[in-house]
Coordinates of C-alpha atoms in Angstrom, one line a residue:
M1151 CA -39.4 64.4 -79.8
F1152 CA -43.2 64.7 -78.7
G1153 CA -44.9 66.9 -75.8
I1154 CA -46.5 70.0 -75.2
V1155 CA -44.3 71.8 -73.2
R1156 CA -41.8 73.7 -75.9
P1157 CA -40.6 76.6 -75.0
C1158 CA -39.4 79.1 -77.8
K1159 CA -35.8 80.4 -77.0
H1160 CA -36.7 83.9 -77.7
R1161 CA -38.5 83.2 -74.8
L1162 CA -35.8 81.9 -72.1
S1163 CA -32.9 84.1 -71.1
E1164 CA -29.6 82.2 -71.7
G1165 CA -29.2 80.8 -68.3
L1166 CA -32.8 79.1 -68.5
R1167 CA -32.5 78.2 -71.4
T1168 CA -28.9 76.2 -70.9
E1169 CA -30.4 74.8 -67.3
W1170 CA -33.9 73.3 -69.9
M1171 CA -31.0 71.8 -72.1
A1172 CA -29.3 70.6 -69.5
H1173 CA -32.6 69.0 -67.9
L1174 CA -33.4 67.1 -71.6
C1175 CA -29.8 66.1 -72.3
G1176 CA -29.6 64.4 -69.0
L1177 CA -33.0 62.7 -69.1
C1178 CA -31.4 61.1 -72.7
L1179 CA -28.8 60.4 -70.3
A1180 CA -30.8 58.9 -67.7
L1181 CA -32.7 56.7 -70.7
R1182 CA -29.3 55.6 -72.4
G1183 CA -27.7 54.5 -68.7
D1184 CA -30.1 52.6 -67.3
H1185 CA -31.9 51.2 -70.4
G1186 CA -30.0 50.9 -73.3
Q1187 CA -29.7 53.2 -76.5
F1188 CA -33.1 51.9 -77.8
A1189 CA -34.4 53.5 -75.1
R1190 CA -33.9 57.2 -75.9
V1191 CA -36.4 57.9 -79.3
V1192 CA -39.0 58.0 -75.9
T1193 CA -37.0 61.6 -74.7
N1194 CA -39.7 64.3 -74.8
Y1195 CA -40.1 67.5 -73.6
D1196 CA -43.0 66.9 -71.0
G1197 CA -40.8 64.0 -69.1
L1198 CA -38.5 66.4 -68.2
L1199 CA -41.3 68.2 -66.0
I1200 CA -39.6 66.0 -63.4
S1201 CA -36.0 66.4 -63.1
V1202 CA -36.7 70.0 -63.7
L1203 CA -39.3 69.9 -60.7
T1204 CA -37.0 68.3 -58.6
D1205 CA -34.1 70.1 -58.4
A1206 CA -36.8 73.2 -58.4
Q1207 CA -37.2 72.2 -54.9
T1208 CA -34.3 71.3 -53.8
G1209 CA -32.3 73.9 -55.5
V1210 CA -29.4 73.7 -58.9
A1211 CA -25.7 72.0 -57.2
A1212 CA -23.6 71.5 -59.0
A1213 CA -23.2 67.9 -57.7
R1214 CA -26.3 67.2 -60.0
R1215 CA -24.7 68.2 -63.0
R1216 CA -22.1 66.5 -65.1
T1217 CA -20.3 67.2 -68.8
A1218 CA -22.1 65.2 -71.2
G1219 CA -19.2 64.3 -73.9
P1220 CA -20.2 65.7 -77.7
C1221 CA -23.5 64.8 -79.2
P1222 CA -24.7 64.6 -82.9
L1223 CA -27.6 66.3 -81.2
R1224 CA -26.5 69.1 -80.0
G1225 CA -24.1 69.6 -83.2
M1226 CA -20.8 67.4 -81.5
R1227 CA -21.0 70.4 -79.0
T1228 CA -20.0 68.9 -75.2
A1229 CA -22.8 70.2 -72.2
S1230 CA -23.6 70.3 -68.8
V1231 CA -26.5 67.8 -68.3
A1232 CA -28.4 67.3 -65.3
Q1233 CA -27.9 63.8 -63.5
G1234 CA -29.1 61.6 -60.7
E1235 CA -32.6 60.7 -59.0
G1236 CA -35.1 64.1 -60.9
A1237 CA -33.6 62.6 -64.3
R1238 CA -33.5 59.2 -63.3
L1239 CA -37.3 59.5 -62.1
A1240 CA -38.6 61.6 -65.1
A1241 CA -36.6 58.0 -67.4
S1242 CA -39.1 56.2 -65.7
V1243 CA -42.3 58.5 -66.2
S1244 CA -41.0 58.9 -70.2
L1245 CA -41.0 55.2 -70.4
V1246 CA -44.1 54.1 -68.4
L1247 CA -46.1 56.4 -70.3
A1248 CA -44.3 56.2 -74.3
S1249 CA -46.2 52.7 -73.0
A1250 CA -49.1 54.0 -73.1
K1251 CA -48.8 55.9 -75.8
V1252 CA -47.5 52.8 -78.3
R1253 CA -50.3 51.1 -76.9
D1254 CA -53.1 53.1 -77.8
H1255 CA -51.8 53.2 -81.5
I1256 CA -52.4 50.1 -82.1
A1257 CA -55.6 49.8 -80.1
D1258 CA -56.4 52.3 -82.7
R1259 CA -54.9 50.6 -85.5
D1260 CA -52.7 53.8 -86.7
G1261 CA -49.8 53.6 -90.1
M1262 CA -48.2 50.6 -89.4
L1263 CA -49.5 49.0 -86.9
R1264 CA -52.6 48.3 -88.6
R1265 CA -50.1 44.9 -89.9
R1266 CA -50.2 42.1 -87.0
P1267 CA -46.4 41.5 -87.3
V1268 CA -45.5 45.1 -86.5
A1269 CA -48.0 45.5 -83.4
A1270 CA -47.1 42.6 -82.1
A1271 CA -43.7 43.5 -81.8
A1272 CA -44.9 47.2 -81.0
R1273 CA -46.6 45.5 -78.2
R1274 CA -43.6 43.9 -77.4
I1275 CA -41.2 47.4 -76.8
A1276 CA -43.8 48.4 -74.9
A1277 CA -43.8 45.9 -72.1
G1278 CA -40.6 46.4 -72.1
W1279 CA -40.4 49.3 -71.8
D1280 CA -43.2 48.7 -68.8
R1281 CA -40.7 46.8 -66.9
A1282 CA -37.6 48.9 -67.5
G1283 CA -39.9 51.8 -66.2
A1284 CA -40.7 49.8 -62.8
R1285 CA -36.9 48.9 -62.7
T1286 CA -35.5 52.4 -62.4
G1287 CA -38.6 53.6 -59.9
G1288 CA -38.7 51.0 -57.6
T1289 CA -35.2 52.2 -56.9
L1290 CA -36.2 55.5 -56.1
G1291 CA -39.3 54.1 -54.3
F1292 CA -41.9 55.2 -56.9
D1293 CA -43.9 51.9 -57.5
T1294 CA -44.7 52.1 -61.3
A1295 CA -48.1 50.6 -61.1
V1296 CA -50.1 52.9 -60.4
L1297 CA -49.1 54.5 -64.0
V1298 CA -49.3 50.9 -65.4
D1299 CA -52.7 51.0 -64.2
A1300 CA -53.7 54.1 -65.6
V1301 CA -52.8 52.4 -68.9
D1302 CA -54.2 49.0 -69.0
R1303 CA -57.6 51.6 -67.9
Q1304 CA -57.7 53.6 -70.6
T1305 CA -58.3 51.8 -73.5
D1306 CA -61.7 50.2 -70.9
V1307 CA -62.3 54.5 -70.5
E1308 CA -62.2 54.4 -73.5
R1309 CA -65.0 51.8 -75.1
A1310 CA -67.1 52.8 -72.6
A1311 CA -66.9 56.8 -73.6
G1312 CA -70.0 57.9 -75.6
P1313 CA -71.4 61.0 -76.5
G1314 CA -72.5 62.6 -73.9
T1315 CA -69.4 61.7 -71.3
P1316 CA -67.8 64.5 -69.7
L1317 CA -63.7 64.5 -71.4
T1318 CA -62.9 64.7 -67.6
A1319 CA -63.6 60.5 -67.4
V1320 CA -61.4 60.1 -70.5
T1321 CA -58.5 62.0 -69.1
E1322 CA -59.1 60.2 -65.6
P1323 CA -56.5 57.6 -66.4
T1324 CA -53.5 60.1 -67.3
E1325 CA -54.4 62.6 -64.3
T1326 CA -53.9 59.8 -62.4
A1327 CA -50.5 59.0 -63.5
T1328 CA -48.8 62.4 -64.0
A1329 CA -50.3 63.6 -60.7
A1330 CA -48.7 60.3 -59.2
A1331 CA -45.3 61.5 -60.8
F1332 CA -45.8 64.9 -60.2
A1333 CA -46.2 63.9 -57.0
H1334 CA -43.0 61.9 -56.1
T1335 CA -40.1 64.5 -56.6
A1336 CA -41.6 66.2 -53.5
T1337 CA -39.9 62.7 -51.9
L1338 CA -36.6 62.7 -53.7
A1339 CA -36.8 66.6 -52.9
G1340 CA -37.3 65.8 -49.2
K1341 CA -40.1 68.4 -48.8
P1342 CA -43.4 65.8 -48.2
G1343 CA -45.1 69.0 -48.2
N1344 CA -45.3 69.6 -51.2
A1345 CA -46.8 66.7 -52.5
A1346 CA -50.6 67.4 -52.5
P1347 CA -50.1 70.9 -54.5
L1348 CA -47.6 69.0 -57.2
A1349 CA -50.2 66.4 -57.5
E1350 CA -52.9 68.5 -58.7
A1351 CA -51.0 70.1 -60.6
G1352 CA -49.8 67.0 -62.1
R1353 CA -53.5 66.0 -62.0
L1354 CA -54.3 69.2 -64.0
F1355 CA -50.5 68.6 -66.7
G1356 CA -52.2 65.1 -67.4
R1357 CA -55.8 66.6 -68.5
L1358 CA -54.1 69.2 -70.8
A1359 CA -51.8 67.0 -72.5
H1360 CA -54.4 64.5 -73.0
L1361 CA -56.4 67.3 -74.4
L1362 CA -54.5 68.9 -76.8
D1363 CA -53.2 65.9 -77.8
A1364 CA -56.5 65.5 -79.0
V1365 CA -57.0 68.7 -80.5
E1366 CA -54.1 68.3 -82.5
D1367 CA -54.6 65.0 -83.7
R1368 CA -58.3 65.6 -84.4
A1369 CA -58.6 66.3 -88.3
Q1370 CA -56.1 62.2 -88.6
D1371 CA -57.9 60.8 -86.5
A1372 CA -60.7 62.1 -88.3
A1373 CA -59.4 60.9 -91.5
E1374 CA -58.4 57.5 -90.5
G1375 CA -61.0 56.9 -88.5
A1376 CA -59.3 56.0 -85.4
W1377 CA -61.2 57.1 -82.0
N1378 CA -60.1 60.7 -80.8
P1379 CA -62.3 61.8 -77.1
I1380 CA -63.3 65.1 -78.5
T1381 CA -64.9 62.8 -81.3
A1382 CA -66.5 59.9 -79.8
T1383 CA -67.5 62.4 -76.9
G1384 CA -69.8 65.2 -79.2
A1385 CA -66.9 67.5 -77.0
T1386 CA -67.2 71.5 -78.9
R1387 CA -64.4 72.8 -79.7
A1388 CA -65.5 76.0 -76.7
E1389 CA -66.2 73.2 -74.7
T1390 CA -62.8 71.6 -74.3
R1391 CA -60.8 74.9 -74.9
R1392 CA -62.8 75.9 -71.0
L1393 CA -61.2 72.9 -69.8
C1394 CA -57.8 73.3 -71.2
D1395 CA -57.9 77.0 -69.9
D1396 CA -59.5 76.1 -66.4
A1397 CA -56.5 73.3 -66.5
V1398 CA -53.8 75.8 -66.8
R1399 CA -55.6 78.2 -63.9
G1400 CA -55.2 75.7 -62.1
I1401 CA -51.8 74.3 -62.1
R1402 CA -50.8 78.2 -61.7
L1403 CA -52.7 78.3 -59.2
A1404 CA -51.5 75.1 -57.3
L1405 CA -47.9 75.8 -57.5
R1406 CA -48.4 78.9 -55.2
D1407 CA -48.6 76.6 -52.5
V1408 CA -45.4 74.5 -53.5
D1409 CA -42.2 75.3 -51.6
F1410 CA -40.0 75.8 -53.9
A1411 CA -35.5 77.0 -53.8
D1412 CA -35.3 77.9 -57.3
P1413 CA -38.7 77.7 -59.0
R1414 CA -37.9 80.3 -62.2
L1415 CA -37.5 77.6 -64.6
A1416 CA -40.9 75.4 -63.7
H1417 CA -41.9 78.9 -62.9
V1418 CA -41.2 79.5 -67.0
L1419 CA -42.5 76.3 -68.4
L1420 CA -45.7 75.7 -66.4
V1421 CA -47.1 79.0 -66.4
H1422 CA -46.1 80.8 -69.4
E1423 CA -45.7 78.1 -71.9
L1424 CA -49.0 76.1 -71.3
P1425 CA -50.8 78.9 -72.1
R1426 CA -49.0 78.9 -75.2
A1427 CA -49.0 75.2 -75.9
V1428 CA -53.1 75.7 -75.5
D1429 CA -52.9 78.5 -77.9
R1430 CA -50.4 76.8 -79.8
A1431 CA -53.4 73.7 -80.4
F1432 CA -56.3 75.9 -81.2
G1433 CA -54.9 78.0 -83.6
T1434 CA -55.1 81.2 -81.8
T1435 CA -51.3 82.1 -81.8
T1436 CA -49.5 84.7 -83.2
C1437 CA -45.2 85.5 -83.5
A1438 CA -44.4 89.0 -81.9
H1439 CA -41.2 88.2 -82.7
T1440 CA -38.3 89.0 -85.9
E1441 CA -37.3 86.5 -87.3
G1442 CA -33.5 86.5 -86.9
D1443 CA -33.5 88.7 -83.3
V1444 CA -32.6 86.4 -80.5
V1445 CA -32.4 89.1 -77.6
G1446 CA -33.3 87.1 -75.4
L1447 CA -36.3 88.2 -72.7
A1448 CA -35.6 92.0 -73.7
D1449 CA -38.1 93.7 -75.6
A1450 CA -37.8 93.3 -79.9
H1451 CA -40.4 95.7 -80.7
T1452 CA -39.1 98.9 -78.7
P1453 CA -37.0 102.2 -80.0
D1454 CA -34.4 101.6 -77.8
N1455 CA -33.6 98.3 -79.1
P1456 CA -30.9 98.0 -81.2
Y1457 CA -31.9 95.0 -82.9
Q1458 CA -35.2 96.7 -84.2
Q1459 CA -35.2 96.8 -87.7
Q1460 CA -35.9 100.4 -88.7
P1461 CA -36.7 101.7 -92.3
H1462 CA -32.9 101.4 -94.3
S1463 CA -30.9 99.4 -91.0
Q1464 CA -29.3 96.5 -92.1
P1465 CA -32.0 93.5 -92.0
P1466 CA -30.9 90.0 -90.1
Y1467 CA -28.1 88.1 -90.8
G1468 CA -29.3 85.7 -94.6
Q1469 CA -31.6 88.0 -95.3
Q1470 CA -32.2 90.6 -98.0
P1471 CA -33.8 94.2 -97.2
P1472 CA -38.0 94.5 -98.0
Y1473 CA -38.8 95.3 -101.9
G1474 CA -38.0 99.0 -102.9
Q1475 CA -35.5 99.7 -99.2
P1476 CA -32.1 99.6 -100.4
P1477 CA -29.3 98.3 -98.4
H1478 CA -27.8 99.1 -95.1
G1479 CA -25.8 102.7 -95.7
R1480 CA -27.2 103.3 -99.4
P1481 CA -29.5 106.6 -100.5
P1482 CA -32.8 104.7 -101.9
Y1483 CA -32.7 103.6 -105.3
G1484 CA -33.9 106.5 -108.2
Q1485 CA -32.2 109.1 -105.9
A1486 CA -28.0 109.6 -106.1
P1487 CA -25.6 109.7 -103.1
Q1488 CA -25.3 112.6 -101.4
N1489 CA -22.1 114.2 -99.6
L1490 CA -20.2 111.5 -100.4
N1491 CA -16.7 113.7 -99.6
G1492 CA -18.7 115.1 -96.5
P1493 CA -16.9 115.1 -93.2
A1494 CA -18.7 112.2 -92.6
N1495 CA -16.9 110.4 -94.8
P1496 CA -14.0 108.4 -93.9
Y1497 CA -11.9 108.2 -96.9
A1498 CA -12.9 112.2 -97.8
G1499 CA -9.5 113.3 -98.7
P1500 CA -7.8 116.3 -97.1
D1501 CA -9.2 119.2 -99.9
G1502 CA -12.5 117.8 -99.4
G1503 CA -12.3 115.2 -103.2
G1504 CA -13.0 111.5 -103.2
Q1505 CA -10.3 108.5 -101.9
V1506 CA -11.0 105.6 -103.1
P1507 CA -11.1 102.4 -100.1
P1508 CA -8.6 100.4 -101.0
G1509 CA -10.0 97.0 -102.2
T1510 CA -12.8 98.6 -104.0
G1511 CA -12.2 98.8 -107.2
G1512 CA -12.9 102.3 -106.8
D1513 CA -17.5 101.1 -107.7
G1514 CA -17.6 104.0 -104.7
W1515 CA -20.1 101.2 -103.1
G1516 CA -17.4 99.4 -100.9
G1517 CA -17.1 96.6 -103.1
W1518 CA -16.0 93.0 -101.1
G1519 CA -12.8 93.8 -100.8
G1520 CA -9.6 92.7 -102.5
D1521 CA -5.6 92.9 -102.8
G1522 CA -5.7 96.6 -102.9
S1523 CA -4.9 96.8 -106.6
G1524 CA -8.1 97.9 -107.5
G1525 CA -9.6 94.9 -108.7
H1526 CA -12.7 93.2 -107.1
S1527 CA -13.6 89.5 -105.2
P1528 CA -16.1 88.3 -105.0
H1529 CA -15.3 87.2 -101.8
P1530 CA -15.7 89.0 -97.8
P1531 CA -11.9 89.4 -97.2
N1532 CA -13.1 87.0 -93.7
Q1533 CA -14.4 84.1 -96.0
R1534 CA -12.0 81.2 -97.5
P1535 CA -12.6 81.1 -100.8
P1536 CA -15.6 78.0 -101.8
R1537 CA -14.1 74.3 -102.0
G1538 CA -14.1 72.1 -104.6
L1539 CA -16.7 69.7 -106.4
L1540 CA -15.1 66.7 -104.1
A1541 CA -14.0 68.8 -101.0
G1542 CA -17.5 69.9 -100.6
C1543 CA -19.1 66.5 -101.3
A1544 CA -16.4 65.2 -98.4
A1545 CA -17.6 68.3 -96.1
F1546 CA -21.2 67.8 -96.7
V1547 CA -21.4 64.3 -95.4
G1548 CA -19.6 65.6 -92.7
L1549 CA -21.9 68.0 -91.5
C1550 CA -24.2 65.4 -92.3
C1551 CA -23.0 62.5 -90.1
T1552 CA -22.3 65.3 -87.3
C1553 CA -26.4 66.3 -87.4
Q1554 CA -24.9 70.0 -87.8
L1555 CA -26.7 70.6 -90.5
C1556 CA -29.7 70.3 -88.9
C1557 CA -28.7 70.7 -85.1
A1558 CA -26.1 73.1 -85.1
S1559 CA -25.9 77.0 -84.7
E1560 CA -23.1 77.8 -87.1
Y1561 CA -21.7 76.1 -89.7
E1562 CA -19.6 76.7 -92.2
G1563 CA -21.5 75.8 -95.9
P1564 CA -19.5 72.5 -97.8
W1565 CA -19.0 74.3 -100.6
S1566 CA -20.1 78.0 -100.4
R1567 CA -18.0 78.2 -97.1
K1568 CA -21.0 80.6 -96.0
K1569 CA -21.6 80.8 -92.9
R1570 CA -25.3 79.3 -92.0
E1571 CA -27.3 78.0 -89.5
G1572 CA -29.0 74.7 -88.9
L1573 CA -32.4 73.7 -90.2
C1574 CA -33.8 73.4 -86.7
S1575 CA -31.1 75.8 -84.9
D1576 CA -33.9 78.4 -84.3
C1577 CA -36.1 76.0 -84.7
C1578 CA -39.5 77.6 -82.5
D1579 CA -43.2 77.8 -82.0
A1580 CA -45.0 81.2 -82.4
C1581 CA -44.4 83.9 -79.6
D1582 CA -46.5 86.4 -78.5
C1583 CA -45.9 89.3 -76.2
C1584 CA -44.6 87.4 -73.4
S1585 CA -42.0 87.6 -75.4
N1586 CA -40.6 90.9 -73.7
C1587 CA -42.1 90.0 -70.2
N1588 CA -39.5 90.2 -67.1
C1589 CA -40.1 89.7 -63.7
D1590 CA -38.3 87.8 -61.0
C1591 CA -39.8 84.8 -61.3
C1592 CA -38.3 84.2 -64.5
N1593 CA -35.9 86.6 -65.9
C1594 CA -38.8 88.6 -67.9
D1595 CA -40.5 92.2 -67.4
G1596 CA -43.8 92.9 -66.3
C1597 CA -46.2 90.0 -66.7
D1598 CA -49.2 91.3 -67.0
C1599 CA -49.1 90.7 -70.9
C1600 CA -49.6 86.7 -69.2
D1601 CA -51.8 86.9 -66.1
C1602 CA -49.4 84.8 -64.4
G1603 CA -50.2 86.5 -61.6
C1604 CA -46.4 86.8 -60.5
D1605 CA -45.5 89.7 -58.1
C1606 CA -43.5 92.1 -60.9

């Protein structure tokens, strides 16, 4: 999975998160349906923008959704996925641009591609992707020759670049390719008037993607002696950042001239997420949400938020209280419990005397619960006993084979049976103040923190 538009789930409402996943899975399944299982390796976050833009111009219709079967990458869950011309165009573009990425790595002699047999095999795969993308594009009226030409010209442009060469000269082939892909979504949507502003947005998106990729790879390229446009042209970090910021502003302005039927997801991805991608690449981003607080786009740090962590409140699931802070409902350490038999105590007797809750073992701290005989059970009442060694190993294999250890939002521990989250279920890029914003166009409250130009 590669790409620069990687929205954190904390910044998407439930509806937009479902739509985003529908396009991502739709791209993956379109690649499989048209080009076979192996083609799914080119599924990427940026390619789904083609599908998103097509739907944004025509409006989401039930006819362009279908229910996909269980998938290991979704924790063996079904899902509603995008289908139709937008998803197929996204697949075609992804194949051709992935081919360009492979060829670029071959030219740079990266990693295993330094070896001739591996490079030859990779070159054959890239050529096959070019042909497959061209076939699919042809059925949609999209001539992928502009993409292939951009791929072929990129190597010559890089060879001609040197100190003093403008960065925009190096990114031009990528800009041309993405401009053509963005503009064709207007044709698929039957809105030719949108072609010009979408071409401008695509051109700037291509520039941005190329530059951010160069920024993120600069240190590694220097260590491996690989070609990097920023190093080769002698551009400064400030100059590169200025070009990226200008591209973000240009995309925002271009999208204002596009006639959208349902702009919400496209707006969030191309207006709200791109500035964060720039911050992430340049290392200038911070996280404002508390780990474990999944509250959509609601403010995670307002006094009215019931999920906000206040002093002596219960920490998120799976976390221990901060050092020096007592567990939820207990007095501070070193202090005796006060008023245990007061009116607020549900177990106080009618005469004010203490009454031990059933199953607590009489320890006064509310044990896990037991059989009511005063004994202490080491497991919560809603948790089954742990599995044995062999049964746990079998459960572990099942969780691995279905990818639930990685991708499930929640699964049962193979041995302990405790509820756990998949390693990647809560993956998010750093959130900033825009996790709190809510405007009509993107389900957020106040976009002044984003400077996105929304009419909020």
